[in-house]
Short mmCIF file of C-alpha atoms and ligand atoms in Angstrom, two decimals:
data_model
loop_
_atom_site.label_atom_id
_atom_site.label_comp_id
_atom_site.label_asym_id
_atom_site.label_seq_id
_atom_site.Cartn_x
_atom_site.Cartn_y
_atom_site.Cartn_z
CA UNK M 430 92.21 4.60 -156.40
CA UNK M 431 93.25 7.89 -155.77
CA UNK M 432 96.85 8.82 -154.63
CA UNK M 433 98.23 9.88 -151.26
CA UNK M 434 98.78 13.51 -151.16
CA UNK M 435 102.41 14.32 -152.21
CA UNK M 436 103.96 18.11 -153.05
CA UNK M 437 105.18 18.59 -156.63
CA UNK M 438 107.88 20.44 -157.87
CA UNK M 439 108.65 20.73 -161.78
CA UNK M 440 112.41 22.17 -162.44
CA UNK M 441 113.12 23.57 -165.22
CA UNK M 442 117.02 22.69 -165.38
CA UNK M 443 118.51 19.20 -164.24
CA UNK M 444 120.82 20.73 -161.75
CA UNK M 445 117.82 22.50 -159.84
CA UNK M 446 115.87 18.52 -160.03
CA UNK M 447 119.02 17.04 -158.78
CA UNK M 448 119.17 19.37 -156.00
CA UNK M 449 116.04 18.64 -155.09
CA UNK M 450 115.97 15.36 -155.19
CA UNK M 451 119.26 15.09 -153.47
CA UNK M 452 117.31 17.66 -150.27
CA UNK M 453 114.39 14.88 -150.35
CA UNK M 454 116.08 11.67 -150.77
CA UNK M 455 113.96 8.63 -149.85
CA UNK M 456 110.74 10.56 -149.76
CA UNK M 457 111.44 11.99 -153.52
CA UNK M 458 110.57 10.40 -156.32
CA UNK M 459 111.24 11.77 -160.49
CA UNK M 460 108.00 11.86 -162.52
CA UNK M 461 108.99 10.90 -166.17
CA UNK M 462 106.25 9.97 -168.63
CA UNK M 463 103.80 8.29 -165.33
CA UNK M 464 103.03 5.66 -167.13
CA UNK M 465 104.16 3.45 -164.23
CA UNK M 466 104.35 5.54 -161.94
CA UNK M 467 101.22 7.41 -161.70
CA UNK M 468 99.38 3.46 -161.27
CA UNK M 469 101.82 2.60 -158.81
CA UNK M 470 100.30 6.27 -156.91
CA UNK M 471 96.72 5.26 -157.84
CA UNK M 472 97.10 1.95 -155.97
CA UNK M 473 99.04 3.35 -153.26
CA UNK M 474 101.86 0.74 -153.81
CA UNK M 475 104.20 3.92 -153.63
CA UNK M 476 103.75 7.16 -151.74
CA UNK M 477 106.52 10.15 -151.75
CA UNK M 478 106.02 13.03 -150.15
CA UNK M 479 107.11 14.91 -153.41
CA UNK M 480 107.33 14.38 -157.23
CA UNK M 481 109.76 15.76 -158.82
CA UNK M 482 108.59 16.48 -162.74
CA UNK M 483 110.97 15.85 -165.13
CA UNK M 484 108.74 17.00 -167.83
CA UNK M 485 110.09 20.55 -168.18
CA UNK M 486 113.74 19.74 -168.31
CA UNK M 487 114.42 20.10 -171.94
CA UNK M 488 118.05 19.00 -171.62
CA UNK M 489 116.46 15.23 -170.93
CA UNK M 490 115.21 14.48 -174.43
CA UNK M 491 116.95 14.25 -177.34
CA UNK M 492 118.31 11.55 -179.88
CA UNK M 493 122.07 12.87 -181.48
CA UNK M 494 125.01 10.76 -182.59
CA UNK M 495 128.21 11.40 -180.99
CA UNK M 496 130.94 9.61 -182.77
CA UNK M 497 129.89 6.08 -183.20
CA UNK M 498 127.24 5.96 -180.23
CA UNK M 499 123.69 6.98 -180.66
CA UNK M 500 122.52 8.87 -177.52
CA UNK M 501 119.15 9.29 -176.27
CA UNK M 502 118.10 11.49 -173.59
CA UNK M 503 116.20 9.82 -170.47
CA UNK M 504 113.11 12.03 -170.73
CA UNK M 505 112.98 10.76 -174.98
CA UNK M 506 109.53 9.82 -175.29
CA UNK M 507 108.75 6.24 -176.41
CA UNK M 508 106.64 7.34 -179.27
CA UNK M 509 109.63 9.74 -180.63
CA UNK M 510 112.01 7.11 -180.29
CA UNK M 511 109.97 5.10 -181.95
CA UNK M 512 109.70 7.09 -185.26
CA UNK M 513 113.17 8.00 -185.54
CA UNK M 514 114.96 7.39 -188.44
CA UNK M 515 118.02 7.58 -186.50
CA UNK M 516 117.14 4.85 -184.27
CA UNK M 517 115.15 2.60 -186.78
CA UNK M 518 118.45 3.21 -189.14
CA UNK M 519 121.34 2.56 -186.40
CA UNK M 520 119.65 0.31 -183.68
CA UNK M 521 117.30 -1.25 -185.51
CA UNK M 522 116.71 -3.54 -182.46
CA UNK M 523 115.22 -0.93 -180.65
CA UNK M 524 112.68 0.19 -182.69
CA UNK M 525 111.75 -3.20 -183.20
CA UNK M 526 111.28 -3.62 -179.52
CA UNK M 527 109.18 -0.23 -179.36
CA UNK M 528 106.48 -1.18 -181.20
CA UNK M 529 105.78 -3.96 -178.49
CA UNK M 530 105.91 -1.42 -175.60
CA UNK M 531 102.33 -0.40 -174.54
CA UNK M 532 100.18 1.45 -176.80
CA UNK M 533 99.97 4.90 -178.71
CA UNK M 534 98.98 6.71 -175.83
CA UNK M 535 101.18 5.36 -173.43
CA UNK M 536 104.28 5.83 -175.93
CA UNK M 537 103.28 9.35 -176.23
CA UNK M 538 103.70 9.98 -172.42
CA UNK M 539 106.26 6.86 -171.85
CA UNK M 540 109.94 7.51 -171.98
CA UNK M 541 112.78 5.20 -172.50
CA UNK M 542 114.76 6.23 -169.30
CA UNK M 543 111.56 5.49 -167.23
CA UNK M 544 110.76 2.04 -168.84
CA UNK M 545 114.52 1.16 -167.75
CA UNK M 546 114.67 2.88 -164.43
CA UNK M 547 111.24 1.22 -163.51
CA UNK M 548 113.14 -2.29 -164.52
CA UNK M 549 109.82 -4.37 -164.64
CA UNK M 550 111.16 -7.91 -165.44
CA UNK M 551 108.55 -7.98 -167.96
CA UNK M 552 109.40 -4.94 -170.14
CA UNK M 553 110.80 -5.43 -173.45
CA UNK M 554 113.59 -2.69 -172.55
CA UNK M 555 115.99 -4.07 -170.10
CA UNK M 556 116.79 -7.02 -172.04
CA UNK M 557 117.06 -4.57 -175.52
CA UNK M 558 119.80 -2.53 -174.01
CA UNK M 559 121.38 -5.32 -172.28
CA UNK M 560 121.66 -7.06 -175.60
CA UNK M 561 123.14 -3.41 -177.47
CA UNK M 562 126.07 -3.20 -175.25
CA UNK M 563 124.86 0.24 -173.94
CA UNK M 564 125.99 2.04 -171.41
CA UNK M 565 123.74 4.19 -168.85
CA UNK M 566 124.34 7.96 -167.39
CA UNK M 567 123.68 8.50 -164.23
CA UNK M 568 123.83 11.77 -162.22
CA UNK M 569 123.86 12.64 -158.89
CA UNK M 570 124.87 15.95 -156.39
CA UNK M 571 128.57 14.72 -156.89
CA UNK M 572 128.62 14.12 -160.38
CA UNK M 573 128.08 11.58 -163.08
CA UNK M 574 128.78 7.88 -163.38
CA UNK M 575 128.53 5.87 -166.54
CA UNK M 576 127.08 1.89 -165.94
CA UNK M 577 127.13 -0.49 -168.40
CA UNK M 578 123.66 -2.03 -168.89
CA UNK M 579 124.19 -5.31 -167.12
CA UNK M 580 125.66 -3.48 -163.91
CA UNK M 581 122.63 -1.45 -164.03
CA UNK M 582 119.68 -3.73 -163.20
CA UNK M 583 120.03 -5.22 -160.14
CA UNK M 584 116.83 -7.00 -159.51
CA UNK M 585 113.36 -6.90 -159.80
CA UNK M 586 111.90 -3.02 -160.25
CA UNK M 587 115.88 -2.61 -159.02
CA UNK M 588 118.53 -0.40 -161.20
CA UNK M 589 121.61 0.87 -159.60
CA UNK M 590 120.30 4.17 -159.17
CA UNK M 591 120.15 5.41 -155.89
CA UNK M 592 118.32 8.41 -154.38
CA UNK M 593 118.80 11.43 -155.46
CA UNK M 594 120.35 10.44 -158.47
CA UNK M 595 118.85 10.30 -162.09
CA UNK M 596 119.45 8.57 -164.99
CA UNK M 597 119.97 11.20 -167.85
CA UNK M 598 121.29 9.29 -171.02
CA UNK M 599 121.18 6.55 -172.54
CA UNK M 600 124.26 5.33 -175.04
CA UNK M 601 124.36 2.53 -177.71
CA UNK M 602 126.96 1.90 -179.97
CA UNK M 603 126.82 1.91 -183.52
CA UNK M 604 127.70 -1.89 -185.06
CA UNK M 605 126.38 -3.01 -187.93
CA UNK M 606 124.60 -5.89 -187.42
CA UNK M 607 121.33 -7.53 -188.07
CA UNK M 608 119.00 -7.85 -184.97
CA UNK M 609 115.78 -9.42 -184.05
CA UNK M 610 113.15 -9.17 -181.71
CA UNK M 611 110.30 -11.12 -180.62
CA UNK M 612 108.30 -11.74 -177.34
CA UNK M 613 105.16 -13.78 -176.59
CA UNK M 614 102.27 -11.69 -174.97
CA UNK M 615 98.55 -12.18 -174.48
CA UNK M 616 97.58 -9.27 -176.42
CA UNK M 617 99.63 -6.63 -178.52
CA UNK M 618 101.46 -4.28 -176.95
CA UNK M 619 101.25 -6.11 -173.26
CA UNK M 620 104.22 -6.59 -170.96
CA UNK M 621 106.11 -9.91 -172.71
CA UNK M 622 105.79 -13.44 -171.12
CA UNK M 623 109.03 -14.44 -172.58
CA UNK M 624 110.98 -11.80 -174.95
CA UNK M 625 114.06 -12.32 -177.17
CA UNK M 626 116.70 -10.05 -178.31
CA UNK M 627 119.31 -11.39 -180.82
CA UNK M 628 121.53 -9.56 -183.00
CA UNK M 629 124.36 -10.99 -185.17
CA UNK M 630 127.23 -9.80 -187.16
CA UNK M 631 128.96 -11.36 -189.97
CA UNK M 632 132.78 -11.93 -191.34
CA UNK M 633 132.89 -11.68 -195.39
CA UNK M 634 132.77 -16.09 -195.57
CA UNK M 635 129.38 -15.83 -194.21
CA UNK M 636 130.58 -16.62 -190.37
CA UNK M 637 129.51 -15.15 -187.34
CA UNK M 638 131.87 -12.77 -186.11
CA UNK M 639 129.20 -11.61 -183.15
CA UNK M 640 126.39 -12.52 -182.02
CA UNK M 641 124.30 -11.54 -179.10
CA UNK M 642 121.68 -13.31 -177.19
CA UNK M 643 119.44 -11.92 -174.59
CA UNK M 644 116.21 -13.24 -173.15
CA UNK M 645 113.54 -10.91 -171.16
CA UNK M 646 110.49 -11.34 -169.00
CA UNK M 647 111.94 -14.73 -167.87
CA UNK M 648 113.89 -13.50 -164.38
CA UNK M 649 113.95 -10.58 -162.30
CA UNK M 650 116.27 -9.29 -164.84
CA UNK M 651 117.33 -9.42 -168.82
CA UNK M 652 119.34 -12.97 -168.98
CA UNK M 653 122.70 -12.92 -171.12
CA UNK M 654 122.79 -16.13 -173.04
CA UNK M 655 126.70 -16.38 -173.51
CA UNK M 656 127.21 -20.04 -174.03
CA UNK M 657 124.60 -19.73 -176.73
CA UNK M 658 126.47 -16.62 -177.77
CA UNK M 659 130.08 -18.66 -178.42
CA UNK M 660 128.18 -21.48 -179.72
CA UNK M 661 127.51 -19.25 -182.83
CA UNK M 662 130.50 -17.59 -183.56
CA UNK M 663 133.12 -18.71 -186.12
CA UNK M 664 129.96 -20.37 -187.67
CA UNK M 665 127.72 -20.32 -190.33
CA UNK M 666 124.42 -19.44 -188.83
CA UNK M 667 122.41 -22.13 -190.40
CA UNK M 668 119.55 -24.39 -188.73
CA UNK M 669 122.12 -26.70 -186.93
CA UNK M 670 124.29 -23.90 -185.54
CA UNK M 671 120.87 -21.88 -184.43
CA UNK M 672 119.70 -24.78 -182.79
CA UNK M 673 122.94 -25.76 -180.77
CA UNK M 674 122.72 -22.29 -179.40
CA UNK M 675 118.88 -22.51 -178.57
CA UNK M 676 119.79 -25.80 -176.35
CA UNK M 677 122.28 -23.88 -174.77
CA UNK M 678 120.35 -21.24 -173.56
CA UNK M 679 120.50 -21.20 -169.62
CA UNK M 680 117.28 -22.38 -169.00
CA UNK M 681 117.31 -22.45 -165.29
CA UNK M 682 117.52 -19.34 -165.53
CA UNK M 683 113.93 -19.00 -166.77
CA UNK M 684 112.39 -18.62 -163.05
CA UNK M 685 109.22 -16.33 -163.54
CA UNK M 686 105.80 -17.92 -163.60
CA UNK M 687 102.52 -16.45 -163.50
CA UNK M 688 98.51 -17.06 -163.34
CA UNK M 689 99.05 -16.57 -167.38
CA UNK M 690 101.84 -18.33 -168.02
CA UNK M 691 103.73 -20.76 -165.92
CA UNK M 692 107.41 -21.67 -165.71
CA UNK M 693 107.11 -24.80 -167.58
CA UNK M 694 105.50 -23.33 -170.30
CA UNK M 695 108.20 -20.50 -170.58
CA UNK M 696 110.52 -23.00 -170.40
CA UNK M 697 109.11 -24.35 -173.16
CA UNK M 698 108.48 -21.18 -175.72
CA UNK M 699 111.77 -19.57 -174.91
CA UNK M 700 114.00 -22.05 -177.19
CA UNK M 701 111.71 -21.90 -179.58
CA UNK M 702 111.23 -18.02 -179.54
CA UNK M 703 115.08 -18.24 -179.51
CA UNK M 704 115.74 -19.95 -182.87
CA UNK M 705 113.16 -17.98 -184.55
CA UNK M 706 114.99 -14.32 -183.44
CA UNK M 707 117.93 -15.77 -184.26
CA UNK M 708 117.00 -17.21 -187.67
CA UNK M 709 115.42 -13.51 -188.37
CA UNK M 710 118.91 -11.73 -186.88
CA UNK M 711 120.70 -13.91 -189.38
CA UNK M 712 118.59 -13.48 -192.61
CA UNK M 713 118.85 -9.30 -191.22
CA UNK M 714 122.74 -9.59 -191.49
CA UNK M 715 122.79 -10.89 -195.07
CA UNK M 716 122.91 -14.48 -194.14
CA UNK M 717 122.07 -17.13 -196.91
CA UNK M 718 118.73 -18.68 -196.07
CA UNK X 338 96.03 21.42 -148.55
CA UNK X 339 98.38 23.21 -151.18
CA UNK X 340 96.53 23.89 -154.37
CA UNK X 341 98.11 24.76 -157.63
CA UNK X 342 97.01 27.29 -160.35
CA UNK X 343 96.98 25.83 -163.46
CA UNK X 344 96.49 27.83 -166.80
CA UNK X 345 95.57 25.31 -170.00
CA UNK X 346 92.65 25.45 -173.23
CA UNK X 347 90.30 23.39 -172.57
CA UNK X 348 88.50 22.69 -175.93
CA UNK X 349 89.51 26.17 -177.14
CA UNK X 350 88.80 28.11 -174.23
CA UNK X 351 91.41 28.94 -171.56
CA UNK X 352 90.96 28.20 -168.27
CA UNK X 353 92.63 28.35 -164.92
CA UNK X 354 92.26 25.38 -162.64
CA UNK X 355 93.25 25.54 -158.58
CA UNK X 356 93.96 22.03 -158.45
CA UNK X 357 95.71 19.48 -155.09
CA UNK X 358 99.07 18.26 -156.87
CA UNK X 359 97.48 14.80 -156.74
CA UNK X 360 94.41 15.53 -158.67
CA UNK X 361 94.15 13.97 -162.31
CA UNK X 362 93.48 15.76 -165.33
CA UNK X 363 90.79 13.26 -165.73
CA UNK X 364 89.22 14.09 -161.94
CA UNK X 365 90.23 18.08 -162.81
CA UNK X 366 88.15 17.58 -166.50
CA UNK X 367 84.85 16.36 -164.47
CA UNK X 368 85.07 17.79 -161.43
CA UNK X 369 86.65 20.85 -161.97
CA UNK X 370 85.12 21.86 -165.28
CA UNK X 371 81.87 19.47 -165.54
CA UNK X 372 83.05 17.51 -168.62
CA UNK X 373 81.63 14.22 -167.82
CA UNK X 374 82.11 12.93 -171.14
CA UNK X 375 85.61 11.94 -170.33
CA UNK X 376 84.88 8.43 -168.18
CA UNK X 377 87.22 7.04 -165.52
CA UNK X 378 87.02 2.80 -165.37
CA UNK X 379 90.12 1.86 -163.76
CA UNK X 380 92.19 4.61 -162.87
CA UNK X 381 95.31 3.14 -162.97
CA UNK X 382 96.34 3.34 -166.57
CA UNK X 383 94.65 -0.20 -168.03
CA UNK X 384 91.55 0.90 -169.74
CA UNK X 385 91.83 3.90 -172.06
CA UNK X 386 88.69 5.19 -171.43
CA UNK X 387 90.05 8.43 -169.57
CA UNK X 388 91.66 9.28 -173.07
CA UNK X 389 91.91 13.03 -173.85
CA UNK X 390 93.86 14.60 -176.56
CA UNK X 391 96.91 16.35 -175.06
CA UNK X 392 98.23 18.95 -177.83
CA UNK X 393 96.34 16.87 -180.12
CA UNK X 394 97.86 13.59 -179.23
CA UNK X 395 95.97 10.86 -177.43
CA UNK X 396 97.28 9.98 -173.64
CA UNK X 397 95.57 8.77 -170.47
CA UNK X 398 93.90 11.32 -168.25
CA UNK X 399 94.18 9.27 -165.24
CA UNK X 400 98.20 9.22 -165.68
CA UNK X 401 98.47 12.99 -165.68
CA UNK X 402 97.99 15.03 -163.10
CA UNK X 403 96.15 18.73 -163.91
CA UNK X 404 99.22 20.31 -162.42
CA UNK X 405 101.22 19.23 -165.49
CA UNK X 406 99.20 20.49 -168.05
CA UNK X 407 100.01 24.05 -167.31
CA UNK X 408 100.53 25.82 -170.91
CA UNK X 409 98.99 22.71 -172.98
CA UNK X 410 96.00 22.33 -175.17
CA UNK X 411 93.35 19.50 -174.33
CA UNK X 412 90.48 18.30 -175.95
CA UNK X 413 88.00 16.02 -174.69
CA UNK X 414 84.90 13.99 -176.25
CA UNK X 415 82.73 17.78 -175.79
CA UNK X 416 85.20 19.45 -177.55
CA UNK X 417 85.28 17.31 -181.03
CA UNK X 418 81.41 17.02 -181.05
CA UNK X 419 78.80 19.54 -182.90
CA UNK X 420 76.63 21.85 -180.46
CA UNK X 421 74.12 19.98 -181.80
CA UNK X 422 74.15 16.19 -183.47
CA UNK X 423 77.08 14.23 -184.20
CA UNK X 424 80.20 14.33 -185.81
CA UNK X 425 81.34 12.00 -188.91
CA UNK X 426 83.07 9.55 -186.76
CA UNK X 427 79.84 9.52 -184.04
CA UNK X 428 77.48 8.75 -186.35
CA UNK X 429 79.09 6.07 -188.27
CA UNK X 430 79.83 5.12 -184.57
CA UNK X 431 75.86 5.23 -184.18
CA UNK X 432 75.17 3.59 -187.45
CA UNK X 433 77.72 0.44 -186.95
CA UNK X 434 76.42 -0.20 -183.33
CA UNK X 435 80.03 0.45 -182.05
CA UNK X 436 78.64 0.92 -178.43
CA UNK X 437 76.51 -0.45 -176.73
CA UNK X 438 76.39 0.82 -172.65
CA UNK X 439 78.77 3.74 -173.91
CA UNK X 440 81.30 3.29 -171.38
CA UNK X 441 84.78 3.27 -173.42
CA UNK X 442 82.92 5.25 -176.37
CA UNK X 443 84.51 8.86 -175.26
CA UNK X 444 88.22 7.13 -175.66
CA UNK X 445 87.34 4.83 -178.58
CA UNK X 446 86.37 8.24 -180.47
CA UNK X 447 89.01 10.44 -179.60
CA UNK X 448 91.55 7.85 -180.26
CA UNK X 449 90.22 7.40 -183.54
CA UNK X 450 89.67 10.94 -184.46
CA UNK X 451 93.38 11.41 -183.55
CA UNK X 452 94.28 8.86 -186.11
CA UNK X 453 92.13 10.26 -188.75
CA UNK X 454 93.27 13.73 -188.75
CA UNK X 455 96.70 12.69 -188.69
CA UNK X 456 95.81 9.83 -191.39
CA UNK X 457 92.37 10.52 -193.18
CA UNK X 458 92.64 7.07 -194.62
CA UNK X 459 94.14 5.02 -192.40
CA UNK X 460 94.12 1.20 -193.14
CA UNK X 461 93.10 -1.70 -191.07
CA UNK X 462 96.43 -2.24 -189.36
CA UNK X 463 96.30 1.73 -188.26
CA UNK X 464 92.85 1.47 -186.48
CA UNK X 465 93.88 -1.85 -184.81
CA UNK X 466 96.76 -0.40 -183.44
CA UNK X 467 95.03 3.69 -182.48
CA UNK X 468 92.76 1.71 -180.37
CA UNK X 469 95.04 -1.08 -179.34
CA UNK X 470 95.05 0.68 -175.83
CA UNK X 471 91.14 1.19 -175.59
CA UNK X 472 89.22 -1.94 -173.35
CA UNK X 473 85.50 -2.39 -174.37
CA UNK X 474 83.78 -5.04 -172.44
CA UNK X 475 80.50 -4.88 -174.69
CA UNK X 476 80.78 -4.89 -178.58
CA UNK X 477 83.62 -7.14 -179.50
CA UNK X 478 85.59 -4.39 -181.16
CA UNK X 479 84.48 -5.50 -184.76
CA UNK X 480 81.76 -2.68 -184.71
CA UNK X 481 84.18 -0.04 -183.83
CA UNK X 482 86.44 -1.03 -186.73
CA UNK X 483 83.90 -1.22 -189.17
CA UNK X 484 82.50 2.32 -187.78
CA UNK X 485 86.19 3.61 -188.29
CA UNK X 486 87.12 1.76 -191.66
CA UNK X 487 83.57 3.68 -192.87
CA UNK X 488 84.62 7.29 -192.11
CA UNK X 489 88.44 6.37 -193.80
CA UNK X 490 87.05 4.50 -196.68
CA UNK X 491 84.17 8.03 -196.75
CA UNK X 492 87.67 10.19 -196.94
CA UNK X 493 89.20 7.90 -199.88
CA UNK X 494 86.26 8.61 -201.76
CA UNK X 495 86.25 12.44 -201.20
CA UNK X 496 89.91 12.35 -201.83
CA UNK X 497 89.20 10.93 -205.51
CA UNK X 498 86.56 13.09 -206.11
CA UNK X 499 88.35 16.27 -205.57
CA UNK X 500 91.16 14.56 -207.72
CA UNK X 501 88.64 13.91 -211.00
CA UNK X 502 87.17 17.08 -210.39
CA UNK X 503 90.69 18.84 -210.65
CA UNK X 504 91.91 16.54 -213.67
CA UNK X 505 88.27 17.17 -215.29
CA UNK X 506 88.45 21.16 -214.86
C1 LIG W 1953 98.12 -0.04 -170.32
C2 LIG W 1953 99.76 0.07 -170.03
C3 LIG W 1953 100.70 -0.88 -170.83
C4 LIG W 1953 101.83 -0.73 -170.83
N1 LIG W 1953 102.41 -1.99 -171.38
C5 LIG W 1953 104.41 -1.86 -171.44
C6 LIG W 1953 104.81 -2.92 -172.20
O1 LIG W 1953 104.24 -3.66 -172.90
N2 LIG W 1953 105.87 -3.02 -171.61
C7 LIG W 1953 106.73 -2.22 -170.95
O2 LIG W 1953 108.19 -2.34 -170.80
N3 LIG W 1953 105.96 -1.15 -170.39
C8 LIG W 1953 104.96 -0.61 -170.60
N4 LIG W 1953 104.25 -0.08 -170.29
C9 LIG W 1953 105.00 0.77 -169.14
C10 LIG W 1953 105.29 1.78 -169.67
O3 LIG W 1953 104.21 2.58 -170.41
C11 LIG W 1953 106.30 2.98 -169.04
O4 LIG W 1953 106.64 3.91 -170.13
C12 LIG W 1953 107.53 2.52 -167.80
O5 LIG W 1953 107.07 1.24 -167.62
C13 LIG W 1953 107.60 3.58 -167.40
O6 LIG W 1953 108.21 4.84 -168.15
P1 LIG W 1953 107.48 6.26 -167.74
O7 LIG W 1953 108.57 6.99 -168.31
O8 LIG W 1953 106.33 6.06 -167.95
O9 LIG W 1953 108.30 6.68 -166.03
P2 LIG W 1953 107.50 6.59 -164.39
O10 LIG W 1953 105.93 6.00 -164.56
O11 LIG W 1953 107.48 8.28 -164.36
O12 LIG W 1953 108.32 6.28 -163.73
C14 LIG W 1953 108.69 4.89 -163.61
C15 LIG W 1953 109.78 5.03 -162.08
O13 LIG W 1953 110.96 5.47 -163.01
C16 LIG W 1953 111.46 6.54 -162.12
N5 LIG W 1953 112.15 7.33 -162.99
C17 LIG W 1953 112.08 7.52 -164.08
N6 LIG W 1953 112.73 8.50 -164.78
C18 LIG W 1953 114.01 8.32 -164.18
C19 LIG W 1953 115.42 8.80 -164.15
N7 LIG W 1953 115.38 9.29 -165.32
N8 LIG W 1953 116.14 8.77 -163.38
C20 LIG W 1953 115.81 7.70 -162.44
N9 LIG W 1953 114.49 7.70 -162.20
C21 LIG W 1953 113.77 7.56 -162.83
C22 LIG W 1953 110.24 7.03 -161.11
O14 LIG W 1953 110.30 7.56 -160.14
C23 LIG W 1953 109.37 5.66 -161.26
O15 LIG W 1953 109.89 5.31 -159.44
C24 LIG W 1953 102.53 -0.11 -169.90
C25 LIG W 1953 101.84 1.05 -169.47
C26 LIG W 1953 100.32 0.91 -169.35
C27 LIG W 1953 99.71 2.22 -168.55
S1 LIG W 1954 91.02 5.31 -166.29
FE1 LIG W 1954 92.60 5.82 -167.36
S2 LIG W 1954 93.12 4.24 -168.56
FE2 LIG W 1954 91.51 3.28 -167.38
S1 LIG W 1955 80.50 -0.21 -175.51
FE1 LIG W 1955 80.31 -1.07 -173.12
S2 LIG W 1955 82.60 -0.74 -172.79
FE2 LIG W 1955 82.77 -0.41 -175.12
#
């Protein structure tokens, strides 16, 4: 359980970090909170020859509001984000999900960007970031590019970030809506077996003007339930509308199964969790009970 | 073999370590400094036995490289134990049978020590959350919960005491 030898660099600026990563290509890995990378090194699932530690690059962390966007630096700790009053107020869905990500000691080190870049299918944040319609800023030697969350995830443990590039910032549009995050996990703080991120915005007539529904933990990447969303829009989010939305989730995209939770089990609980999440989101949006 | 020089404060004392990049903080504490109170269970982040305080916050010692700790303050179980005997939380562990083999104990005690430093009268929910990342194979957790609740309760009484002395004065 000891990592293979590697070299180590702790640059202080983003330019230095990108320069180092660019020069070493596939042989180098950026080190964020280390809560996933260090276990992979210890198990020798990953054997980079150089670790580029991002922990001393101050410009990569922080939470700020710019226009109508909340911007989170990739190296912002999960614990800091969970405690942030701005996140609670403007993107409560993210705060709700962060409470389910690991435990206090893993959140003290683990970062928002690290969780997204790692793209674990059972992680909470990828589904949330898709549901929030976030944009991800990626930087490399040739400059910056901005991707929509749905373009960022490419597969299981796979994102659009190339060797030599870094995820540097997450931009989340601030919208007035009710939201809910629910998951089933073996124990509090474990990875999700099934997770649901839902949000609903109501018009003055109590009908949905916007709805978002994303499943996590069920496939290689977050699953957006567009048909369910469409079924809600224009309707009051009552029990009937919510049931119709839950029936419309793309059940064949619930693909994953494991020793502790078969695919069949996940297919049965997903609609149940969807109903609960939509009802909670509708309540948070101010729907009459 | 390339060695890195790292200067940090461990249990209030400045130390300089010479370590390989791949050496974890937990290994360096045990191997270089002889602080074997920090236990290693899984060595890949799952069990919490290796918990130490990094600038006051509980972290996993096996998931942090020693080279990353330059300029930080690290506290191990040795650092919160009095020279002789036990501190209040440790004594409460003893009285509540909150340990059997003792393998998880340093990590449990440090996680709870950090919680009680921040929130001396922490409630049950906060205590459960604080040790949610620490596995214990022996006790079934309830005695550990009881031990911590006892300290929180006694802090509550102390607080009530001070405020009543203040108001009568
Ligand atoms: C006991 C335990 C329980 C956990 N439970 C959960 C859970 O319930 N849910 C959950 O989602 N996670 C969980 N995790 C993992 C979570 O804690 C990690 O924080 C997260 O997966 C990775 O974030 P990190 O900052 O630690 O990244 P690291 O481990 O440092 O890096 C992860 C990967 O992403 C790459 N990377 C990191 N940052 C960037 C960047 N800015 N740009 C490009 N690439 C980058 C690294 O090179 C590496 O390949 C758990 C971990 C442990 C140890
Ligand atoms: S030894 Fe570090 S978490 Fe198990
Ligand atoms: S006392 Fe044996 S593992 Fe906790």
